[in-house]
CSV table of C-alpha atoms and ligand atoms in Angstrom, one decimal:
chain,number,residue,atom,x,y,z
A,1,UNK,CA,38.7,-62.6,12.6
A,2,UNK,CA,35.9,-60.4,11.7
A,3,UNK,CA,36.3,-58.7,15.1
A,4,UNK,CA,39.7,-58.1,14.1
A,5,UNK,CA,38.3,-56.6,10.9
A,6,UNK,CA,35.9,-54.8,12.5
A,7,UNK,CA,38.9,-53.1,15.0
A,8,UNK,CA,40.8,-52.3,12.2
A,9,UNK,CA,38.1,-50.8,10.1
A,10,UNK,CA,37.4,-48.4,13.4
A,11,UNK,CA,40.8,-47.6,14.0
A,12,UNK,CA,40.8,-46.3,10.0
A,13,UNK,CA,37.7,-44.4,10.3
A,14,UNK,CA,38.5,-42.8,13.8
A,15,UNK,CA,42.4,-41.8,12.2
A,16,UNK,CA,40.4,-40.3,9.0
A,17,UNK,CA,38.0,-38.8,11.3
A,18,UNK,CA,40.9,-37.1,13.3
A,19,UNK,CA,42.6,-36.5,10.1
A,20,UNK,CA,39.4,-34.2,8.8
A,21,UNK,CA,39.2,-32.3,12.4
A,22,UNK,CA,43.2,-32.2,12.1
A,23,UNK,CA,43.0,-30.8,8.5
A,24,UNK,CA,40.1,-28.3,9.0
A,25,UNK,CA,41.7,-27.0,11.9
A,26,UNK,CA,45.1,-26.5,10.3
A,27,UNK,CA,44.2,-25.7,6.9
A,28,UNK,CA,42.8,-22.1,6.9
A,29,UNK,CA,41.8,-19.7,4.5
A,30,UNK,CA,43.2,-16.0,5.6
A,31,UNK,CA,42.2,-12.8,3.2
A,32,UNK,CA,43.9,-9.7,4.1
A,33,UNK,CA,44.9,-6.6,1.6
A,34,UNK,CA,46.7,-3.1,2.6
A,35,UNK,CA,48.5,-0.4,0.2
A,36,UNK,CA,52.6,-0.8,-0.6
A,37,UNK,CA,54.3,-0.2,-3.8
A,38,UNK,CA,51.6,2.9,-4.5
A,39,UNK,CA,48.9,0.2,-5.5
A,40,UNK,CA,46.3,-2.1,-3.6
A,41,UNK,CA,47.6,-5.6,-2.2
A,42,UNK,CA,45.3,-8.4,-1.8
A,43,UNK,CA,45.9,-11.5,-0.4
A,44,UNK,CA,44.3,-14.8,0.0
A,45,UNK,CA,45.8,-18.2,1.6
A,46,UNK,CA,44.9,-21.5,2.6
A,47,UNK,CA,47.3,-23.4,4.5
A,48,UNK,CA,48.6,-24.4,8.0
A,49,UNK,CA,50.0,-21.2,8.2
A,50,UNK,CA,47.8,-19.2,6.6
A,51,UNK,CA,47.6,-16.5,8.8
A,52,UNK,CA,51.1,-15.7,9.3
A,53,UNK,CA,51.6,-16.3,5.4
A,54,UNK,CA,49.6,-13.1,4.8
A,55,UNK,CA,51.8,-11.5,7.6
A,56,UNK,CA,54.6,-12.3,5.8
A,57,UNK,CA,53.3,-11.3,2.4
A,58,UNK,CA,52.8,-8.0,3.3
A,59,UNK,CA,56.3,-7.7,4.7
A,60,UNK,CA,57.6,-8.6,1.6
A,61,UNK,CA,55.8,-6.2,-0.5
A,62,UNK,CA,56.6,-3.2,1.9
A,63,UNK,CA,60.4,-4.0,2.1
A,64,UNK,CA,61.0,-5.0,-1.4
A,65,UNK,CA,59.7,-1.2,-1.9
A,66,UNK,CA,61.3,0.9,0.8
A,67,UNK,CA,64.4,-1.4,0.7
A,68,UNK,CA,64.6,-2.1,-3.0
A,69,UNK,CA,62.9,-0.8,-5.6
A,70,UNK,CA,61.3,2.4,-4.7
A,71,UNK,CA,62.5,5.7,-6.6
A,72,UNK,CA,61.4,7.7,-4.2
A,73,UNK,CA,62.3,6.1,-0.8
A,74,UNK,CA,65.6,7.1,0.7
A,75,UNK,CA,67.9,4.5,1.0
A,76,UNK,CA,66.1,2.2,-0.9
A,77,UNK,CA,69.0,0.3,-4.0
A,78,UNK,CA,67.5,1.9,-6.9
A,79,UNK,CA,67.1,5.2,-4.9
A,80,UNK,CA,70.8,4.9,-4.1
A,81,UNK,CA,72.0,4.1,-7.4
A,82,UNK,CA,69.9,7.1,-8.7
A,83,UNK,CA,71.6,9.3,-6.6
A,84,UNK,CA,75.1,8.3,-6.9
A,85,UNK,CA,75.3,7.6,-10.4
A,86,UNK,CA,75.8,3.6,-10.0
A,87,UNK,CA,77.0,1.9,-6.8
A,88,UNK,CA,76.9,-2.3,-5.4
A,89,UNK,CA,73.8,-3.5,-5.5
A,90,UNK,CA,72.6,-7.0,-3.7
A,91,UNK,CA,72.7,-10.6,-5.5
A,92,UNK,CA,68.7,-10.7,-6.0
A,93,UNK,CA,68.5,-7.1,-7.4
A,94,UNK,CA,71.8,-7.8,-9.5
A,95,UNK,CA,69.4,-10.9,-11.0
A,96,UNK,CA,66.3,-8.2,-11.4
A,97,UNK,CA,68.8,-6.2,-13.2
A,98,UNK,CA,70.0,-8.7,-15.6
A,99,UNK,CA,66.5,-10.3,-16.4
A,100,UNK,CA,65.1,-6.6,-17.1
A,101,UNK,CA,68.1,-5.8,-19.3
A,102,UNK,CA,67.1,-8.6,-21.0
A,103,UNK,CA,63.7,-7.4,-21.7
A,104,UNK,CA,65.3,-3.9,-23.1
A,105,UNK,CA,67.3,-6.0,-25.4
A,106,UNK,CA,65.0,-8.4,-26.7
A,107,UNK,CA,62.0,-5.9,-27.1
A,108,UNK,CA,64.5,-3.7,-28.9
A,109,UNK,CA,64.2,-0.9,-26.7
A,110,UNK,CA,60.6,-0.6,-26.4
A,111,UNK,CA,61.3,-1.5,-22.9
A,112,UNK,CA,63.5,0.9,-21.4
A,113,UNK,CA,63.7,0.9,-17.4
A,114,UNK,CA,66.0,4.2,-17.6
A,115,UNK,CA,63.1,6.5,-18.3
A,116,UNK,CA,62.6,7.5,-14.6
A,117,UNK,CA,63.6,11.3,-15.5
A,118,UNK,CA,60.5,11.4,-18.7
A,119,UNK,CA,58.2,9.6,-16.2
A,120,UNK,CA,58.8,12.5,-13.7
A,121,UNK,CA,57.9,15.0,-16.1
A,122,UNK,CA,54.4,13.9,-17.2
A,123,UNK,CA,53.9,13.9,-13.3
A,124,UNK,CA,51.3,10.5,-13.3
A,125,UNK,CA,50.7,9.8,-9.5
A,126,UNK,CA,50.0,13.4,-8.4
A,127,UNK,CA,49.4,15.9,-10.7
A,128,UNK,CA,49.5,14.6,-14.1
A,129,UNK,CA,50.5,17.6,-17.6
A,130,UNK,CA,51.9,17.7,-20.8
A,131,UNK,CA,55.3,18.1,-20.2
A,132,UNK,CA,57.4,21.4,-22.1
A,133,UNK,CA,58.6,20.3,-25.2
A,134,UNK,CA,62.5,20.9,-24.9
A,135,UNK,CA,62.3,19.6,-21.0
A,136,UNK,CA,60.9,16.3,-22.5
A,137,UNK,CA,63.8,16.1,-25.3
A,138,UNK,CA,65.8,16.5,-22.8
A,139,UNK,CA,64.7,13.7,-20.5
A,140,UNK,CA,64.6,11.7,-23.2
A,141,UNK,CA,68.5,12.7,-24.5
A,142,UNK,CA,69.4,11.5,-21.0
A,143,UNK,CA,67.7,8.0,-20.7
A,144,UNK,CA,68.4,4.8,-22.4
A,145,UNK,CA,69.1,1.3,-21.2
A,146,UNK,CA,72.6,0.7,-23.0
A,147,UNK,CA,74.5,3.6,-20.9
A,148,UNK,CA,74.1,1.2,-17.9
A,149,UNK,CA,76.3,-1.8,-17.1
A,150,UNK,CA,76.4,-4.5,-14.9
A,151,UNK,CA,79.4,-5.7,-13.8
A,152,UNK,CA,78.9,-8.8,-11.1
A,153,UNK,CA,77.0,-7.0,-8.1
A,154,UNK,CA,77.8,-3.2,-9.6
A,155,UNK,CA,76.1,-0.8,-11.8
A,156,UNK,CA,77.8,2.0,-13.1
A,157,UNK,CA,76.0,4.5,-15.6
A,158,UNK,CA,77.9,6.9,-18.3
A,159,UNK,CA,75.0,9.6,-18.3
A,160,UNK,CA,72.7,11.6,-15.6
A,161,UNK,CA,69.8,9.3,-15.8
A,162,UNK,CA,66.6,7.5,-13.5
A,163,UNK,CA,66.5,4.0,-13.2
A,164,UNK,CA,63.0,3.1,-13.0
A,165,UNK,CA,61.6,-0.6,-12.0
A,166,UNK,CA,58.1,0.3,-11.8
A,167,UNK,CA,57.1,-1.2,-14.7
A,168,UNK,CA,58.1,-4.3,-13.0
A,169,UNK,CA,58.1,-4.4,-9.2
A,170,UNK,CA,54.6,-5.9,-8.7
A,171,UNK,CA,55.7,-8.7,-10.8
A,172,UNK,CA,59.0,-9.2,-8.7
A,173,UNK,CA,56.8,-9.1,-5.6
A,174,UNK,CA,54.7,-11.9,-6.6
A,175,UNK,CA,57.9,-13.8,-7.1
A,176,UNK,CA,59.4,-13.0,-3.8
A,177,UNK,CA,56.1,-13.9,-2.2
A,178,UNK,CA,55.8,-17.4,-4.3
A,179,UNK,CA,59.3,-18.1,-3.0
A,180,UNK,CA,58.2,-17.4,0.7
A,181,UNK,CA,54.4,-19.7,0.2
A,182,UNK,CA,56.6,-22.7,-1.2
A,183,UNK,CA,58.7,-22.7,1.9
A,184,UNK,CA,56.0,-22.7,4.2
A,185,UNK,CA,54.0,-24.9,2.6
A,186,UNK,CA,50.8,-23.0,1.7
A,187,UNK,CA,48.2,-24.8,-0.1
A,188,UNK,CA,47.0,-22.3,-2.1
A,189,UNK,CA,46.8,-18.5,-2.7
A,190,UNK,CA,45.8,-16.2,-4.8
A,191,UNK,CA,47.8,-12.4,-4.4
A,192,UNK,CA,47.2,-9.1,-6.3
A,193,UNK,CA,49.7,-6.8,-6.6
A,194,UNK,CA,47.7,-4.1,-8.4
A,195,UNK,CA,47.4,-5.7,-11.8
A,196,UNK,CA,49.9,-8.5,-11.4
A,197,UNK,CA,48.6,-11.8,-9.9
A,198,UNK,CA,49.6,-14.4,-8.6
A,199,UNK,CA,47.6,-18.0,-8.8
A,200,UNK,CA,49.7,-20.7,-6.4
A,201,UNK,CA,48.9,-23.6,-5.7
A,202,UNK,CA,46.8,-26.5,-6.1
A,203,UNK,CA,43.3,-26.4,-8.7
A,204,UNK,CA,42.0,-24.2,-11.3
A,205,UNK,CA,42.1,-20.4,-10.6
A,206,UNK,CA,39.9,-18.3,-12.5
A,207,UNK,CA,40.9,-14.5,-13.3
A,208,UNK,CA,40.0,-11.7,-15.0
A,209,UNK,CA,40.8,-9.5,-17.9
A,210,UNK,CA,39.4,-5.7,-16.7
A,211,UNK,CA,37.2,-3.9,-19.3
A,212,UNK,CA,39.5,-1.0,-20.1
A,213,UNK,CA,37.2,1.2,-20.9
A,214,UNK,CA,35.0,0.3,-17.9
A,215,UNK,CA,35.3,0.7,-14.0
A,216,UNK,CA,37.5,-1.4,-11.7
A,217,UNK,CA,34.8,-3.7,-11.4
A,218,UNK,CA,34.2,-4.0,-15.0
A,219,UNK,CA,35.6,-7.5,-16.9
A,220,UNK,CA,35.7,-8.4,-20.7
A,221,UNK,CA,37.0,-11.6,-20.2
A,222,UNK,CA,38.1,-14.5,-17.8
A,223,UNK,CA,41.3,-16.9,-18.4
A,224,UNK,CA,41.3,-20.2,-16.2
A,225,UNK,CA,44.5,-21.5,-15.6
A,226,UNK,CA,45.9,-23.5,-13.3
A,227,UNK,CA,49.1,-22.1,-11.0
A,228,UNK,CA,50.8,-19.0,-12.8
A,229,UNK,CA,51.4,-15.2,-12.7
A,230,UNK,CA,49.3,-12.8,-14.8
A,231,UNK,CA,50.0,-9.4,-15.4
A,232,UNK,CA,47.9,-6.6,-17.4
A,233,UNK,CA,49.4,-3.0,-18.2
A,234,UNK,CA,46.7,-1.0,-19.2
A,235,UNK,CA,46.5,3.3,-20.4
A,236,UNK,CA,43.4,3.0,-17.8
A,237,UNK,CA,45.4,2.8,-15.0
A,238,UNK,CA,47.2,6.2,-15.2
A,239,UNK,CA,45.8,8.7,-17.5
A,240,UNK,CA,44.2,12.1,-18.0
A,241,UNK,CA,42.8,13.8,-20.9
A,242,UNK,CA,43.4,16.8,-22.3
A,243,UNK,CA,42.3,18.6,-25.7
A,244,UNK,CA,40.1,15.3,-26.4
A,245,UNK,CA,43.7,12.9,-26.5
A,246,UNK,CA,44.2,10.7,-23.6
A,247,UNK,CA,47.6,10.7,-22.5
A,248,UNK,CA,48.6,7.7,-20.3
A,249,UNK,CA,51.9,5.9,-18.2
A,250,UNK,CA,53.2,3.6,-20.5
A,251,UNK,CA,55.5,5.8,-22.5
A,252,UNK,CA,56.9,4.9,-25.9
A,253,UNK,CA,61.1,5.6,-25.2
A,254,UNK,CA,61.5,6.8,-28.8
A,255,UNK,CA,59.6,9.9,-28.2
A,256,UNK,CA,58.9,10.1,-24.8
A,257,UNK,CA,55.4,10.4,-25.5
A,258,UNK,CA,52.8,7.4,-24.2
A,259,UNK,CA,52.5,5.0,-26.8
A,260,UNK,CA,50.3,5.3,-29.5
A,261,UNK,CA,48.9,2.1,-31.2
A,262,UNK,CA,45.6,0.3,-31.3
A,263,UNK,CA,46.2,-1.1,-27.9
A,264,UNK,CA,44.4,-0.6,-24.7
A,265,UNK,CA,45.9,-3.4,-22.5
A,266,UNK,CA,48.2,-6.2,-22.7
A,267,UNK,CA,47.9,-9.3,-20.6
A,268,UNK,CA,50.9,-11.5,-19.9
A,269,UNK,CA,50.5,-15.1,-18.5
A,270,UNK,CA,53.9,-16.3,-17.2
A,271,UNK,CA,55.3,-18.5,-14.5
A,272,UNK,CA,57.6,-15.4,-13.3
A,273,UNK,CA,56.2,-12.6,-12.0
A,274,UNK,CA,58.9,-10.4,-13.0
A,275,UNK,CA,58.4,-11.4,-16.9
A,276,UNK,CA,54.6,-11.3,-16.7
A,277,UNK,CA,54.8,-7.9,-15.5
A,278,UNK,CA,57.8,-6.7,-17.5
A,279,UNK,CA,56.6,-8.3,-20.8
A,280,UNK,CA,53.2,-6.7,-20.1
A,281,UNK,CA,54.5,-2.7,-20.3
A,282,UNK,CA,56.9,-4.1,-23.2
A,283,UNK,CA,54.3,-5.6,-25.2
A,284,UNK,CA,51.8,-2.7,-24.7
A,285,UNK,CA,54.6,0.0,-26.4
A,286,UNK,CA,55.0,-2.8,-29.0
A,287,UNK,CA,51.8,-3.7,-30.1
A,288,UNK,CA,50.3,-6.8,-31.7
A,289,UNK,CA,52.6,-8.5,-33.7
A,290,UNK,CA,55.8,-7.5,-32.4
A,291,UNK,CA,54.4,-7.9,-28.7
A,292,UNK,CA,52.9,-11.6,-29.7
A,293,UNK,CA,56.7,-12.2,-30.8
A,294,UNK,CA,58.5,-11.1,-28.1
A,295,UNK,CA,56.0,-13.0,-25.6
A,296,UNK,CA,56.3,-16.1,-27.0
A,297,UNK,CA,60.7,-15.3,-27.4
A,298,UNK,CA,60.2,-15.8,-23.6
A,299,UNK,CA,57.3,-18.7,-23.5
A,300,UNK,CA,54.5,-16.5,-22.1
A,301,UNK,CA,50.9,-16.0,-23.8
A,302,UNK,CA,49.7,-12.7,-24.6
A,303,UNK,CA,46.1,-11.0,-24.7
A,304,UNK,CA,45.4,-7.9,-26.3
A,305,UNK,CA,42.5,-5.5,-25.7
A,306,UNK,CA,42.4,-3.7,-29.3
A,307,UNK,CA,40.7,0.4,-29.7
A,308,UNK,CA,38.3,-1.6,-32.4
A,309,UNK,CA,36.9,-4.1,-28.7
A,310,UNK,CA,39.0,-6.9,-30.1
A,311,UNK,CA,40.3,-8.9,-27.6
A,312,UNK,CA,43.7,-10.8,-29.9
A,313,UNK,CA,45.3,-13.6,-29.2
A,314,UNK,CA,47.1,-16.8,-30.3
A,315,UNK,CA,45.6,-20.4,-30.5
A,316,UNK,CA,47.5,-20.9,-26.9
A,317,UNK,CA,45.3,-19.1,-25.1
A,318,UNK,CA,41.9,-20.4,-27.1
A,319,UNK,CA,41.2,-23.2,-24.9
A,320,UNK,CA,41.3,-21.3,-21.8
A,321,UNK,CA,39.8,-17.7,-22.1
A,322,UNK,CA,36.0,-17.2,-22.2
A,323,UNK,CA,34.6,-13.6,-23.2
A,324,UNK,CA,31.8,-11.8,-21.2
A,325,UNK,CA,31.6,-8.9,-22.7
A,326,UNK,CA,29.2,-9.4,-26.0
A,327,UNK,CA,30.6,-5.9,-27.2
A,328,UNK,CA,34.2,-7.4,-28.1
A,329,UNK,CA,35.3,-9.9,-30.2
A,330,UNK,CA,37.8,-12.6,-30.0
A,331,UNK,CA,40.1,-13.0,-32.8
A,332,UNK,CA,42.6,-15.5,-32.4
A,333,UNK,CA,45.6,-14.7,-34.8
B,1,LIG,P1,53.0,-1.1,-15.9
B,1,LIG,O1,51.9,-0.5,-15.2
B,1,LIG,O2,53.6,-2.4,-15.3
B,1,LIG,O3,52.8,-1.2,-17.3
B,1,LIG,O4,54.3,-0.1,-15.7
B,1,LIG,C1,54.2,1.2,-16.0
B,1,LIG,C2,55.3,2.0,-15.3
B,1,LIG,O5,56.5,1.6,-15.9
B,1,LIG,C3,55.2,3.5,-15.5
B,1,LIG,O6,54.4,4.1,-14.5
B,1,LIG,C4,56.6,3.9,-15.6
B,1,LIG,O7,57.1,4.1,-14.2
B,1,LIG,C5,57.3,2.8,-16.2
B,1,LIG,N1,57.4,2.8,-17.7
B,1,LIG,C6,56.7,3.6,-18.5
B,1,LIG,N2,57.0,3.3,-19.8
B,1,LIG,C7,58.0,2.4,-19.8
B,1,LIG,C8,58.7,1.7,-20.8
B,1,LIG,N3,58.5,1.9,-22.1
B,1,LIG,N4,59.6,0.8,-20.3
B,1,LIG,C9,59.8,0.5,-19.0
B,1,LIG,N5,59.2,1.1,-18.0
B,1,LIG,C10,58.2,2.0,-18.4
B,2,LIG,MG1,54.4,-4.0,-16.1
């Protein structure tokens, strides 16, 4: 009998033993990043197919852009429907279309993804200027997010205007590449898309909340959550200065002009990438109050880096943010 035991109790140790060899071997951690969507992508993944994962994840990004979303890539769907004046567009892009009309909507305009023609005038990405005065009015006449319609897979669009995604593709990526890690099985993974991140997986994940008034490397704040997407718009990531005012990206479709309030960066903690990322510009042309609202309208938790080094947010967020940066303050409203 206690041979028997003794069998049995080998058996079990030699299977774990194989299991831990089995596991080790299968469950790797691969890091890779390269450029797509005009930003840095970085990408890190433990599973069985870790490797291929970040293959794969770097596919997506590229396509989504050249095939998708890019403005400025020929052939791309929004590229088409730029040029043409509305056209069919695929199921998933229909979707993008219908969640981000949904952001214009509920953030009462302050999100408006037909403001490709004022975006091209301040010239952000290459050589960035104050654009001419009527130019800009005139941009601005010819934009707005109710003179295009969806109808089932086509757009059309009553006025000569740019659809624009930017202000969301990085968070659509990070869905698209969540989608690909839960069908092959990845463990974990943790994938920037410029400042949209996505935290997959099993365990706590620990991220950061940039100083915006400091250098890439520089952080005011970290959030520890377990698996979700966060997204941070910020007036460092595109700006210049000129005549001591900084003029940045995230542009205020009222006047055309960036928006002007006391904030410096939004954060947006989401389980969609597309709505952390969307919410993120939305709430930064908001502000506070109105961004808090429309954030929690769609269940998400806001931060707020404030002109005064505030950092703002609600009690949902208390338990999980720590500040590291003794110059700023956290005020929970
Ligand atoms: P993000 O960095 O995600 O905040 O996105 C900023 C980008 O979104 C800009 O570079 C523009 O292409 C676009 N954009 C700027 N202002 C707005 C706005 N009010 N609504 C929607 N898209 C915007
Ligand atoms: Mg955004």
């Amino acid at each position: 009998m206690k041979k028997a035991a003794a069998v049995i109790v080998a058996i079990v140790l030699a299977a774990l033993a194989a299991f831990v060899v089995y596991d080790a071997t299968l469950n790797k951690t691969v890091s890779e990043s390269f450029f797509a969507m005009n930003t840095l992508v970085s990408a890190e993944v433990t599973g069985i197919s870790a490797k291929e994962d970040c293959t794969e994840i770097e596919k997506i990004v590229s396509l989504l852009d050249t095939e998708t979303l890019s403005r400025t890539a020929e052939g791309s769907e929004i590229f088409r429907l730029n040029k043409n004046g509305g056209g069919e567009i695929g199921e998933k892009t229909a979707e993008y279309f219908s969640l981000l009309t949904d952001v214009c909507e509920k953030s009462g305009g302050a999100f408006d993804f037909t403001l490709g023609g004022v975006s091209d005038l301040w010239k952000f990405g290459s050589n960035p200027e104050i654009p001419n005065e009527n130019a800009l009015a005139d941009a601005l006449l010819h934009s707005g997010y109710k003179k295009v319609f969806l109808d089932g897979n086509t757009v059309s669009v009553s006025d000569s205007l740019v659809i624009d995604f930017g202000a969301a593709g990085k968070g659509i990526a990070l869905d698209e590449i969540k989608n690909h890690l839960e069908a092959s099985k990845a463990k974990r993974a943790v994938v920037a898309v410029g400042g949209s991140v996505l935290l997959y997986g099993e365990g706590d994940f620990t991220v950061g909340i940039r100083n915006p008034e400091g250098n890439s490397g520089s952080y005011l704040a970290k959030l520890k959550t377990d698996a979700c997407c966060v997204s941070t718009s910020g007036s460092y990531e595109q700006s210049f200065e000129e005549n001591g005012r900084i003029y940045h990206h995230i542009l205020d479709p009222k006047t055309g002009y960036p928006a002007d309030n006391e904030v410096l960066s939004v954060t947006i903690v989401s389980d969609s990438g597309l709505l952390s990322d969307a919410l993120s510009t939305a709430c930064f042309v908001l502000g506070v109050e109105k961004g808090f609202e429309l954030a929690e309208e769609y269940g998400a938790r806001a931060v707020f880096v404030t002109k005064d080094k505030k950092i703002i947010a609600r009690n949902n967020i208390e338990d999980i943010i720590e500040i590291t940066n003794e110059d700023y303050t956290l005020v929970i409203q």
